[in-house]
PDB file of N, CA and C in Angstrom:
ATOM      1  N   MET A   1      -2.191 -24.342 -32.210  1.00  0.00           N
ATOM      2  CA  MET A   1      -1.122 -24.487 -32.727  1.00  0.00           C
ATOM      3  C   MET A   1      -0.413 -23.078 -32.337  1.00  0.00           C
ATOM      4  N   TRP A   2       0.890 -22.766 -32.080  1.00  0.00           N
ATOM      5  CA  TRP A   2       1.495 -21.485 -31.932  1.00  0.00           C
ATOM      6  C   TRP A   2       1.839 -20.878 -33.279  1.00  0.00           C
ATOM      7  N   TYR A   3       1.950 -19.535 -32.982  1.00  0.00           N
ATOM      8  CA  TYR A   3       2.130 -18.729 -34.229  1.00  0.00           C
ATOM      9  C   TYR A   3       3.136 -17.505 -33.771  1.00  0.00           C
ATOM     10  N   VAL A   4       4.164 -17.212 -34.714  1.00  0.00           N
ATOM     11  CA  VAL A   4       4.826 -16.184 -34.652  1.00  0.00           C
ATOM     12  C   VAL A   4       4.619 -14.818 -35.350  1.00  0.00           C
ATOM     13  N   ILE A   5       4.288 -14.015 -34.484  1.00  0.00           N
ATOM     14  CA  ILE A   5       3.816 -12.630 -35.124  1.00  0.00           C
ATOM     15  C   ILE A   5       4.801 -11.495 -34.918  1.00  0.00           C
ATOM     16  N   GLU A   6       5.482 -11.104 -35.847  1.00  0.00           N
ATOM     17  CA  GLU A   6       6.459 -10.079 -36.119  1.00  0.00           C
ATOM     18  C   GLU A   6       6.059  -8.956 -36.710  1.00  0.00           C
ATOM     19  N   GLY A   7       6.060  -7.790 -35.943  1.00  0.00           N
ATOM     20  CA  GLY A   7       5.806  -6.745 -36.336  1.00  0.00           C
ATOM     21  C   GLY A   7       6.801  -5.906 -36.869  1.00  0.00           C
ATOM     22  N   HIS A   8       6.572  -5.153 -37.902  1.00  0.00           N
ATOM     23  CA  HIS A   8       8.341  -4.327 -38.491  1.00  0.00           C
ATOM     24  C   HIS A   8       7.761  -2.837 -38.077  1.00  0.00           C
ATOM     25  N   ASP A   9       8.464  -1.982 -37.206  1.00  0.00           N
ATOM     26  CA  ASP A   9       8.194  -0.435 -37.365  1.00  0.00           C
ATOM     27  C   ASP A   9       8.336   0.138 -38.356  1.00  0.00           C
ATOM     28  N   GLY A  10       7.763   1.186 -38.542  1.00  0.00           N
ATOM     29  CA  GLY A  10       8.076   1.933 -39.830  1.00  0.00           C
ATOM     30  C   GLY A  10       9.187   2.919 -39.177  1.00  0.00           C
ATOM     31  N   PRO A  11       9.128   4.017 -39.895  1.00  0.00           N
ATOM     32  CA  PRO A  11      10.598   4.850 -39.493  1.00  0.00           C
ATOM     33  C   PRO A  11       9.527   6.120 -38.434  1.00  0.00           C
ATOM     34  N   ASP A  12      10.401   6.334 -37.624  1.00  0.00           N
ATOM     35  CA  ASP A  12       9.863   7.802 -36.713  1.00  0.00           C
ATOM     36  C   ASP A  12       8.636   7.289 -35.990  1.00  0.00           C
ATOM     37  N   VAL A  13       8.483   6.327 -35.268  1.00  0.00           N
ATOM     38  CA  VAL A  13       6.957   6.034 -34.849  1.00  0.00           C
ATOM     39  C   VAL A  13       7.118   5.846 -33.359  1.00  0.00           C
ATOM     40  N   LEU A  14       8.508   6.389 -32.618  1.00  0.00           N
ATOM     41  CA  LEU A  14       8.397   5.769 -31.210  1.00  0.00           C
ATOM     42  C   LEU A  14       7.047   6.792 -30.439  1.00  0.00           C
ATOM     43  N   ALA A  15       6.988   8.018 -30.973  1.00  0.00           N
ATOM     44  CA  ALA A  15       5.961   8.480 -30.041  1.00  0.00           C
ATOM     45  C   ALA A  15       4.652   7.912 -30.264  1.00  0.00           C
ATOM     46  N   LYS A  16       4.374   7.155 -31.256  1.00  0.00           N
ATOM     47  CA  LYS A  16       3.212   6.618 -31.478  1.00  0.00           C
ATOM     48  C   LYS A  16       3.198   5.515 -30.737  1.00  0.00           C
ATOM     49  N   ARG A  17       4.397   4.660 -30.977  1.00  0.00           N
ATOM     50  CA  ARG A  17       4.364   3.542 -30.340  1.00  0.00           C
ATOM     51  C   ARG A  17       3.803   3.406 -28.701  1.00  0.00           C
ATOM     52  N   LEU A  18       4.676   4.620 -27.908  1.00  0.00           N
ATOM     53  CA  LEU A  18       4.466   4.683 -26.517  1.00  0.00           C
ATOM     54  C   LEU A  18       2.953   5.298 -26.598  1.00  0.00           C
ATOM     55  N   ALA A  19       2.428   5.957 -27.299  1.00  0.00           N
ATOM     56  CA  ALA A  19       0.980   6.438 -27.084  1.00  0.00           C
ATOM     57  C   ALA A  19      -0.189   4.789 -26.785  1.00  0.00           C
ATOM     58  N   ALA A  20      -0.022   4.385 -27.844  1.00  0.00           N
ATOM     59  CA  ALA A  20      -0.679   3.242 -28.172  1.00  0.00           C
ATOM     60  C   ALA A  20      -0.236   1.706 -27.462  1.00  0.00           C
ATOM     61  N   ARG A  21       0.769   1.542 -26.547  1.00  0.00           N
ATOM     62  CA  ARG A  21       1.397   0.731 -25.900  1.00  0.00           C
ATOM     63  C   ARG A  21       0.457   0.315 -24.931  1.00  0.00           C
ATOM     64  N   PRO A  22      -0.102   0.921 -24.085  1.00  0.00           N
ATOM     65  CA  PRO A  22      -1.249   0.321 -23.008  1.00  0.00           C
ATOM     66  C   PRO A  22      -2.286  -0.650 -23.667  1.00  0.00           C
ATOM     67  N   ALA A  23      -2.850  -0.040 -24.623  1.00  0.00           N
ATOM     68  CA  ALA A  23      -4.028  -1.188 -25.431  1.00  0.00           C
ATOM     69  C   ALA A  23      -3.077  -2.219 -26.074  1.00  0.00           C
ATOM     70  N   HIS A  24      -1.610  -2.009 -26.352  1.00  0.00           N
ATOM     71  CA  HIS A  24      -1.086  -3.252 -27.041  1.00  0.00           C
ATOM     72  C   HIS A  24      -1.188  -4.384 -25.792  1.00  0.00           C
ATOM     73  N   LEU A  25      -0.395  -3.677 -24.805  1.00  0.00           N
ATOM     74  CA  LEU A  25      -0.190  -4.724 -23.638  1.00  0.00           C
ATOM     75  C   LEU A  25      -1.405  -5.172 -23.278  1.00  0.00           C
ATOM     76  N   ALA A  26      -2.704  -4.705 -23.165  1.00  0.00           N
ATOM     77  CA  ALA A  26      -3.681  -5.208 -22.569  1.00  0.00           C
ATOM     78  C   ALA A  26      -4.048  -6.349 -23.146  1.00  0.00           C
ATOM     79  N   ARG A  27      -4.237  -6.479 -24.898  1.00  0.00           N
ATOM     80  CA  ARG A  27      -4.018  -7.818 -25.751  1.00  0.00           C
ATOM     81  C   ARG A  27      -3.451  -8.819 -25.389  1.00  0.00           C
ATOM     82  N   LEU A  28      -1.849  -8.224 -25.002  1.00  0.00           N
ATOM     83  CA  LEU A  28      -1.090  -9.389 -24.644  1.00  0.00           C
ATOM     84  C   LEU A  28      -1.395 -10.143 -23.497  1.00  0.00           C
ATOM     85  N   THR A  29      -1.658  -9.422 -22.532  1.00  0.00           N
ATOM     86  CA  THR A  29      -2.151  -9.578 -21.125  1.00  0.00           C
ATOM     87  C   THR A  29      -3.425 -10.282 -21.220  1.00  0.00           C
ATOM     88  N   ALA A  30      -4.203 -10.233 -21.866  1.00  0.00           N
ATOM     89  CA  ALA A  30      -5.728 -11.195 -22.047  1.00  0.00           C
ATOM     90  C   ALA A  30      -4.964 -12.434 -22.551  1.00  0.00           C
ATOM     91  N   LEU A  31      -4.153 -12.489 -23.597  1.00  0.00           N
ATOM     92  CA  LEU A  31      -3.485 -13.763 -24.112  1.00  0.00           C
ATOM     93  C   LEU A  31      -2.915 -14.621 -22.919  1.00  0.00           C
ATOM     94  N   ARG A  32      -1.928 -13.876 -22.296  1.00  0.00           N
ATOM     95  CA  ARG A  32      -1.325 -14.557 -21.201  1.00  0.00           C
ATOM     96  C   ARG A  32      -2.319 -14.942 -20.269  1.00  0.00           C
ATOM     97  N   ASP A  33      -3.164 -14.362 -19.471  1.00  0.00           N
ATOM     98  CA  ASP A  33      -3.989 -14.987 -18.884  1.00  0.00           C
ATOM     99  C   ASP A  33      -4.691 -16.013 -19.183  1.00  0.00           C
ATOM    100  N   ALA A  34      -5.095 -16.190 -20.338  1.00  0.00           N
ATOM    101  CA  ALA A  34      -5.774 -17.153 -21.220  1.00  0.00           C
ATOM    102  C   ALA A  34      -4.830 -18.419 -21.237  1.00  0.00           C
ATOM    103  N   GLY A  35      -3.687 -18.504 -20.865  1.00  0.00           N
ATOM    104  CA  GLY A  35      -2.571 -19.347 -21.256  1.00  0.00           C
ATOM    105  C   GLY A  35      -2.121 -19.822 -22.574  1.00  0.00           C
ATOM    106  N   ARG A  36      -2.136 -18.663 -23.368  1.00  0.00           N
ATOM    107  CA  ARG A  36      -1.947 -18.675 -24.736  1.00  0.00           C
ATOM    108  C   ARG A  36      -0.700 -17.906 -25.154  1.00  0.00           C
ATOM    109  N   LEU A  37      -0.165 -17.139 -24.338  1.00  0.00           N
ATOM    110  CA  LEU A  37       1.261 -16.703 -24.607  1.00  0.00           C
ATOM    111  C   LEU A  37       2.364 -17.174 -24.487  1.00  0.00           C
ATOM    112  N   MET A  38       3.230 -17.714 -25.354  1.00  0.00           N
ATOM    113  CA  MET A  38       4.783 -18.133 -24.926  1.00  0.00           C
ATOM    114  C   MET A  38       5.655 -16.923 -24.521  1.00  0.00           C
ATOM    115  N   LEU A  39       5.636 -15.969 -25.323  1.00  0.00           N
ATOM    116  CA  LEU A  39       6.499 -14.916 -24.948  1.00  0.00           C
ATOM    117  C   LEU A  39       6.082 -13.746 -25.961  1.00  0.00           C
ATOM    118  N   ALA A  40       6.498 -12.503 -25.747  1.00  0.00           N
ATOM    119  CA  ALA A  40       6.181 -11.150 -26.557  1.00  0.00           C
ATOM    120  C   ALA A  40       7.386 -10.029 -25.981  1.00  0.00           C
ATOM    121  N   GLY A  41       7.411  -9.084 -26.880  1.00  0.00           N
ATOM    122  CA  GLY A  41       8.246  -8.207 -26.610  1.00  0.00           C
ATOM    123  C   GLY A  41       9.157  -7.372 -27.747  1.00  0.00           C
ATOM    124  N   PRO A  42       9.372  -5.992 -27.339  1.00  0.00           N
ATOM    125  CA  PRO A  42       9.944  -5.236 -28.545  1.00  0.00           C
ATOM    126  C   PRO A  42      11.240  -5.722 -28.980  1.00  0.00           C
ATOM    127  N   CYS A  43      11.914  -5.362 -29.954  1.00  0.00           N
ATOM    128  CA  CYS A  43      13.288  -5.696 -30.600  1.00  0.00           C
ATOM    129  C   CYS A  43      13.822  -4.106 -30.666  1.00  0.00           C
ATOM    130  N   PRO A  44      14.349  -4.036 -29.863  1.00  0.00           N
ATOM    131  CA  PRO A  44      15.340  -2.536 -29.540  1.00  0.00           C
ATOM    132  C   PRO A  44      16.109  -2.191 -31.243  1.00  0.00           C
ATOM    133  N   ALA A  45      16.010  -1.145 -31.473  1.00  0.00           N
ATOM    134  CA  ALA A  45      16.505  -0.536 -32.757  1.00  0.00           C
ATOM    135  C   ALA A  45      18.297  -0.759 -32.822  1.00  0.00           C
ATOM    136  N   ILE A  46      18.779  -0.618 -31.546  1.00  0.00           N
ATOM    137  CA  ILE A  46      20.077  -0.540 -31.620  1.00  0.00           C
ATOM    138  C   ILE A  46      20.361  -1.600 -30.349  1.00  0.00           C
ATOM    139  N   ASP A  47      21.716  -1.838 -30.046  1.00  0.00           N
ATOM    140  CA  ASP A  47      22.166  -3.069 -29.212  1.00  0.00           C
ATOM    141  C   ASP A  47      21.982  -2.483 -28.012  1.00  0.00           C
ATOM    142  N   ALA A  48      20.901  -2.026 -27.281  1.00  0.00           N
ATOM    143  CA  ALA A  48      20.949  -2.054 -25.488  1.00  0.00           C
ATOM    144  C   ALA A  48      19.566  -2.282 -25.281  1.00  0.00           C
ATOM    145  N   GLU A  49      19.318  -2.701 -24.250  1.00  0.00           N
ATOM    146  CA  GLU A  49      18.216  -3.047 -23.680  1.00  0.00           C
ATOM    147  C   GLU A  49      16.905  -1.860 -23.408  1.00  0.00           C
ATOM    148  N   ASP A  50      17.548  -0.643 -23.324  1.00  0.00           N
ATOM    149  CA  ASP A  50      17.015   0.585 -23.345  1.00  0.00           C
ATOM    150  C   ASP A  50      17.436   1.342 -24.340  1.00  0.00           C
ATOM    151  N   PRO A  51      16.817   1.178 -25.644  1.00  0.00           N
ATOM    152  CA  PRO A  51      17.482   2.128 -26.833  1.00  0.00           C
ATOM    153  C   PRO A  51      17.201   3.474 -26.757  1.00  0.00           C
ATOM    154  N   GLY A  52      16.545   4.072 -26.019  1.00  0.00           N
ATOM    155  CA  GLY A  52      16.146   5.393 -25.706  1.00  0.00           C
ATOM    156  C   GLY A  52      15.640   6.158 -26.894  1.00  0.00           C
ATOM    157  N   PRO A  53      15.827   7.374 -27.355  1.00  0.00           N
ATOM    158  CA  PRO A  53      15.204   7.763 -28.499  1.00  0.00           C
ATOM    159  C   PRO A  53      15.385   6.932 -30.021  1.00  0.00           C
ATOM    160  N   ALA A  54      16.507   5.893 -29.771  1.00  0.00           N
ATOM    161  CA  ALA A  54      16.519   5.053 -31.142  1.00  0.00           C
ATOM    162  C   ALA A  54      15.323   4.432 -31.346  1.00  0.00           C
ATOM    163  N   GLY A  55      14.462   3.863 -30.258  1.00  0.00           N
ATOM    164  CA  GLY A  55      13.380   3.404 -30.305  1.00  0.00           C
ATOM    165  C   GLY A  55      13.506   1.836 -30.541  1.00  0.00           C
ATOM    166  N   PHE A  56      12.456   1.200 -31.404  1.00  0.00           N
ATOM    167  CA  PHE A  56      12.484  -0.029 -31.477  1.00  0.00           C
ATOM    168  C   PHE A  56      12.338  -0.459 -33.236  1.00  0.00           C
ATOM    169  N   SER A  57      12.787  -1.565 -33.580  1.00  0.00           N
ATOM    170  CA  SER A  57      12.520  -2.097 -34.975  1.00  0.00           C
ATOM    171  C   SER A  57      11.372  -2.619 -35.489  1.00  0.00           C
ATOM    172  N   GLY A  58      10.582  -3.341 -33.966  1.00  0.00           N
ATOM    173  CA  GLY A  58       9.592  -4.175 -34.461  1.00  0.00           C
ATOM    174  C   GLY A  58       9.501  -4.719 -32.781  1.00  0.00           C
ATOM    175  N   SER A  59       8.344  -5.771 -32.890  1.00  0.00           N
ATOM    176  CA  SER A  59       8.030  -6.550 -31.957  1.00  0.00           C
ATOM    177  C   SER A  59       7.717  -8.175 -32.430  1.00  0.00           C
ATOM    178  N   LEU A  60       7.937  -9.044 -31.195  1.00  0.00           N
ATOM    179  CA  LEU A  60       7.861 -10.406 -31.528  1.00  0.00           C
ATOM    180  C   LEU A  60       6.895 -11.005 -30.503  1.00  0.00           C
ATOM    181  N   VAL A  61       5.765 -11.722 -30.806  1.00  0.00           N
ATOM    182  CA  VAL A  61       4.928 -12.150 -30.195  1.00  0.00           C
ATOM    183  C   VAL A  61       4.914 -13.762 -30.730  1.00  0.00           C
ATOM    184  N   VAL A  62       4.923 -14.424 -29.875  1.00  0.00           N
ATOM    185  CA  VAL A  62       4.697 -16.221 -30.232  1.00  0.00           C
ATOM    186  C   VAL A  62       3.482 -16.683 -29.083  1.00  0.00           C
ATOM    187  N   ALA A  63       2.563 -16.667 -29.721  1.00  0.00           N
ATOM    188  CA  ALA A  63       1.003 -17.176 -28.908  1.00  0.00           C
ATOM    189  C   ALA A  63       0.349 -18.396 -29.724  1.00  0.00           C
ATOM    190  N   GLU A  64      -0.528 -19.054 -29.134  1.00  0.00           N
ATOM    191  CA  GLU A  64      -1.481 -20.076 -29.561  1.00  0.00           C
ATOM    192  C   GLU A  64      -2.866 -19.482 -30.091  1.00  0.00           C
ATOM    193  N   PHE A  65      -2.927 -19.707 -31.205  1.00  0.00           N
ATOM    194  CA  PHE A  65      -4.489 -19.651 -31.871  1.00  0.00           C
ATOM    195  C   PHE A  65      -4.837 -20.964 -32.454  1.00  0.00           C
ATOM    196  N   GLY A  66      -5.890 -20.855 -32.759  1.00  0.00           N
ATOM    197  CA  GLY A  66      -6.964 -22.133 -33.329  1.00  0.00           C
ATOM    198  C   GLY A  66      -6.419 -22.469 -34.541  1.00  0.00           C
ATOM    199  N   SER A  67      -6.020 -21.257 -35.592  1.00  0.00           N
ATOM    200  CA  SER A  67      -5.725 -21.303 -36.959  1.00  0.00           C
ATOM    201  C   SER A  67      -4.688 -20.155 -37.314  1.00  0.00           C
ATOM    202  N   LEU A  68      -3.890 -20.390 -38.565  1.00  0.00           N
ATOM    203  CA  LEU A  68      -3.299 -19.077 -38.969  1.00  0.00           C
ATOM    204  C   LEU A  68      -4.355 -17.938 -39.488  1.00  0.00           C
ATOM    205  N   ASP A  69      -5.497 -18.372 -39.747  1.00  0.00           N
ATOM    206  CA  ASP A  69      -6.434 -17.012 -40.308  1.00  0.00           C
ATOM    207  C   ASP A  69      -6.581 -16.223 -38.963  1.00  0.00           C
ATOM    208  N   GLU A  70      -7.048 -16.939 -37.778  1.00  0.00           N
ATOM    209  CA  GLU A  70      -7.230 -16.467 -36.288  1.00  0.00           C
ATOM    210  C   GLU A  70      -5.872 -15.763 -36.280  1.00  0.00           C
ATOM    211  N   ALA A  71      -4.882 -16.506 -36.259  1.00  0.00           N
ATOM    212  CA  ALA A  71      -3.686 -15.448 -35.647  1.00  0.00           C
ATOM    213  C   ALA A  71      -3.643 -14.455 -36.504  1.00  0.00           C
ATOM    214  N   ARG A  72      -3.813 -14.253 -37.844  1.00  0.00           N
ATOM    215  CA  ARG A  72      -3.737 -13.188 -38.819  1.00  0.00           C
ATOM    216  C   ARG A  72      -4.283 -11.900 -38.475  1.00  0.00           C
ATOM    217  N   ALA A  73      -5.945 -12.471 -37.908  1.00  0.00           N
ATOM    218  CA  ALA A  73      -6.816 -11.654 -37.452  1.00  0.00           C
ATOM    219  C   ALA A  73      -6.432 -10.717 -36.460  1.00  0.00           C
ATOM    220  N   TRP A  74      -5.901 -11.885 -35.498  1.00  0.00           N
ATOM    221  CA  TRP A  74      -5.592 -11.121 -33.945  1.00  0.00           C
ATOM    222  C   TRP A  74      -4.600 -10.121 -34.269  1.00  0.00           C
ATOM    223  N   ALA A  75      -3.534 -10.553 -35.213  1.00  0.00           N
ATOM    224  CA  ALA A  75      -2.547  -9.438 -35.586  1.00  0.00           C
ATOM    225  C   ALA A  75      -2.924  -8.133 -36.228  1.00  0.00           C
ATOM    226  N   ASP A  76      -3.794  -8.240 -37.039  1.00  0.00           N
ATOM    227  CA  ASP A  76      -4.309  -7.157 -37.793  1.00  0.00           C
ATOM    228  C   ASP A  76      -5.052  -6.018 -36.851  1.00  0.00           C
ATOM    229  N   ALA A  77      -5.631  -6.531 -35.817  1.00  0.00           N
ATOM    230  CA  ALA A  77      -6.499  -6.099 -34.922  1.00  0.00           C
ATOM    231  C   ALA A  77      -5.656  -5.281 -33.827  1.00  0.00           C
ATOM    232  N   ASP A  78      -4.386  -5.509 -33.979  1.00  0.00           N
ATOM    233  CA  ASP A  78      -3.499  -4.697 -32.864  1.00  0.00           C
ATOM    234  C   ASP A  78      -3.442  -3.415 -32.814  1.00  0.00           C
ATOM    235  N   PRO A  79      -3.234  -2.744 -31.627  1.00  0.00           N
ATOM    236  CA  PRO A  79      -3.449  -1.047 -31.815  1.00  0.00           C
ATOM    237  C   PRO A  79      -2.093  -0.546 -32.289  1.00  0.00           C
ATOM    238  N   TYR A  80      -0.873  -1.279 -32.395  1.00  0.00           N
ATOM    239  CA  TYR A  80      -0.110  -0.835 -33.661  1.00  0.00           C
ATOM    240  C   TYR A  80      -0.252  -0.726 -34.591  1.00  0.00           C
ATOM    241  N   VAL A  81      -1.109  -1.530 -35.224  1.00  0.00           N
ATOM    242  CA  VAL A  81      -1.458  -1.903 -36.590  1.00  0.00           C
ATOM    243  C   VAL A  81      -2.231  -0.314 -36.771  1.00  0.00           C
ATOM    244  N   ALA A  82      -3.229  -0.206 -35.970  1.00  0.00           N
ATOM    245  CA  ALA A  82      -4.374   0.961 -35.929  1.00  0.00           C
ATOM    246  C   ALA A  82      -3.624   2.143 -36.245  1.00  0.00           C
ATOM    247  N   ALA A  83      -2.562   2.126 -34.956  1.00  0.00           N
ATOM    248  CA  ALA A  83      -1.712   3.580 -35.033  1.00  0.00           C
ATOM    249  C   ALA A  83      -0.696   3.634 -36.154  1.00  0.00           C
ATOM    250  N   GLY A  84      -0.541   2.870 -37.299  1.00  0.00           N
ATOM    251  CA  GLY A  84       0.363   2.975 -38.318  1.00  0.00           C
ATOM    252  C   GLY A  84       1.999   2.723 -37.440  1.00  0.00           C
ATOM    253  N   ILE A  85       2.044   2.352 -36.780  1.00  0.00           N
ATOM    254  CA  ILE A  85       3.444   1.859 -36.157  1.00  0.00           C
ATOM    255  C   ILE A  85       4.280   0.590 -37.382  1.00  0.00           C
ATOM    256  N   TYR A  86       3.476  -0.474 -37.318  1.00  0.00           N
ATOM    257  CA  TYR A  86       3.880  -1.561 -38.302  1.00  0.00           C
ATOM    258  C   TYR A  86       3.814  -1.127 -39.554  1.00  0.00           C
ATOM    259  N   ALA A  87       4.856  -1.099 -40.240  1.00  0.00           N
ATOM    260  CA  ALA A  87       4.912  -1.053 -41.899  1.00  0.00           C
ATOM    261  C   ALA A  87       4.637  -2.468 -42.244  1.00  0.00           C
ATOM    262  N   ARG A  88       4.837  -3.377 -41.273  1.00  0.00           N
ATOM    263  CA  ARG A  88       4.814  -4.657 -42.078  1.00  0.00           C
ATOM    264  C   ARG A  88       4.572  -5.769 -40.795  1.00  0.00           C
ATOM    265  N   VAL A  89       3.522  -6.890 -41.036  1.00  0.00           N
ATOM    266  CA  VAL A  89       3.626  -7.665 -40.133  1.00  0.00           C
ATOM    267  C   VAL A  89       3.372  -9.210 -40.701  1.00  0.00           C
ATOM    268  N   ASP A  90       4.236 -10.059 -40.062  1.00  0.00           N
ATOM    269  CA  ASP A  90       4.244 -11.566 -40.742  1.00  0.00           C
ATOM    270  C   ASP A  90       3.833 -12.242 -39.569  1.00  0.00           C
ATOM    271  N   VAL A  91       3.246 -13.412 -40.031  1.00  0.00           N
ATOM    272  CA  VAL A  91       2.418 -14.159 -38.913  1.00  0.00           C
ATOM    273  C   VAL A  91       2.654 -15.447 -39.894  1.00  0.00           C
ATOM    274  N   ARG A  92       3.423 -16.387 -39.110  1.00  0.00           N
ATOM    275  CA  ARG A  92       3.817 -17.539 -39.568  1.00  0.00           C
ATOM    276  C   ARG A  92       3.502 -18.776 -38.287  1.00  0.00           C
ATOM    277  N   PRO A  93       3.278 -20.139 -38.650  1.00  0.00           N
ATOM    278  CA  PRO A  93       3.304 -21.158 -37.788  1.00  0.00           C
ATOM    279  C   PRO A  93       4.550 -21.560 -37.358  1.00  0.00           C
ATOM    280  N   PHE A  94       4.592 -21.915 -35.745  1.00  0.00           N
ATOM    281  CA  PHE A  94       5.568 -22.057 -34.959  1.00  0.00           C
ATOM    282  C   PHE A  94       5.665 -23.407 -34.405  1.00  0.00           C
ATOM    283  N   LYS A  95       6.722 -24.304 -34.611  1.00  0.00           N
ATOM    284  CA  LYS A  95       6.739 -25.491 -33.639  1.00  0.00           C
ATOM    285  C   LYS A  95       7.767 -25.295 -32.684  1.00  0.00           C
ATOM    286  N   ARG A  96       7.391 -25.489 -31.414  1.00  0.00           N
ATOM    287  CA  ARG A  96       7.994 -25.350 -30.308  1.00  0.00           C
ATOM    288  C   ARG A  96       8.744 -26.469 -30.094  1.00  0.00           C
ATOM    289  N   VAL A  97      10.337 -26.427 -29.948  1.00  0.00           N
ATOM    290  CA  VAL A  97      10.919 -27.728 -29.775  1.00  0.00           C
ATOM    291  C   VAL A  97      11.595 -27.872 -28.097  1.00  0.00           C
ATOM    292  N   LEU A  98      12.174 -26.339 -28.024  1.00  0.00           N
ATOM    293  CA  LEU A  98      12.869 -26.252 -26.999  1.00  0.00           C
ATOM    294  C   LEU A  98      12.375 -24.927 -26.016  1.00  0.00           C
ATOM    295  N   PRO A  99      12.317 -24.800 -24.986  1.00  0.00           N
ATOM    296  CA  PRO A  99      12.509 -25.728 -23.536  1.00  0.00           C
ATOM    297  C   PRO A  99      11.514 -26.533 -23.692  1.00  0.00           C
TER     298      PRO A  99
END
């Protein structure tokens, strides 16, 4: 089943985010290579593709896992969680309709 993982950044974490990004992307690349990643990306904190020093408000991942518990465990092991970037992480089931 598909799951939405939404990480919400805490305040003033841009430098931490940039430092942890390679490890974060490596996990997403592994999901993609396994055919389990629908989409992933950050949410700019301002209305701009490149928010510069404003940074990001969080990230969104839609990926396939065997269960909600498995999706939560994967989210809990994210380098952004370990680095203290995410103040909160929400994991919910997702039903793909379109496209």
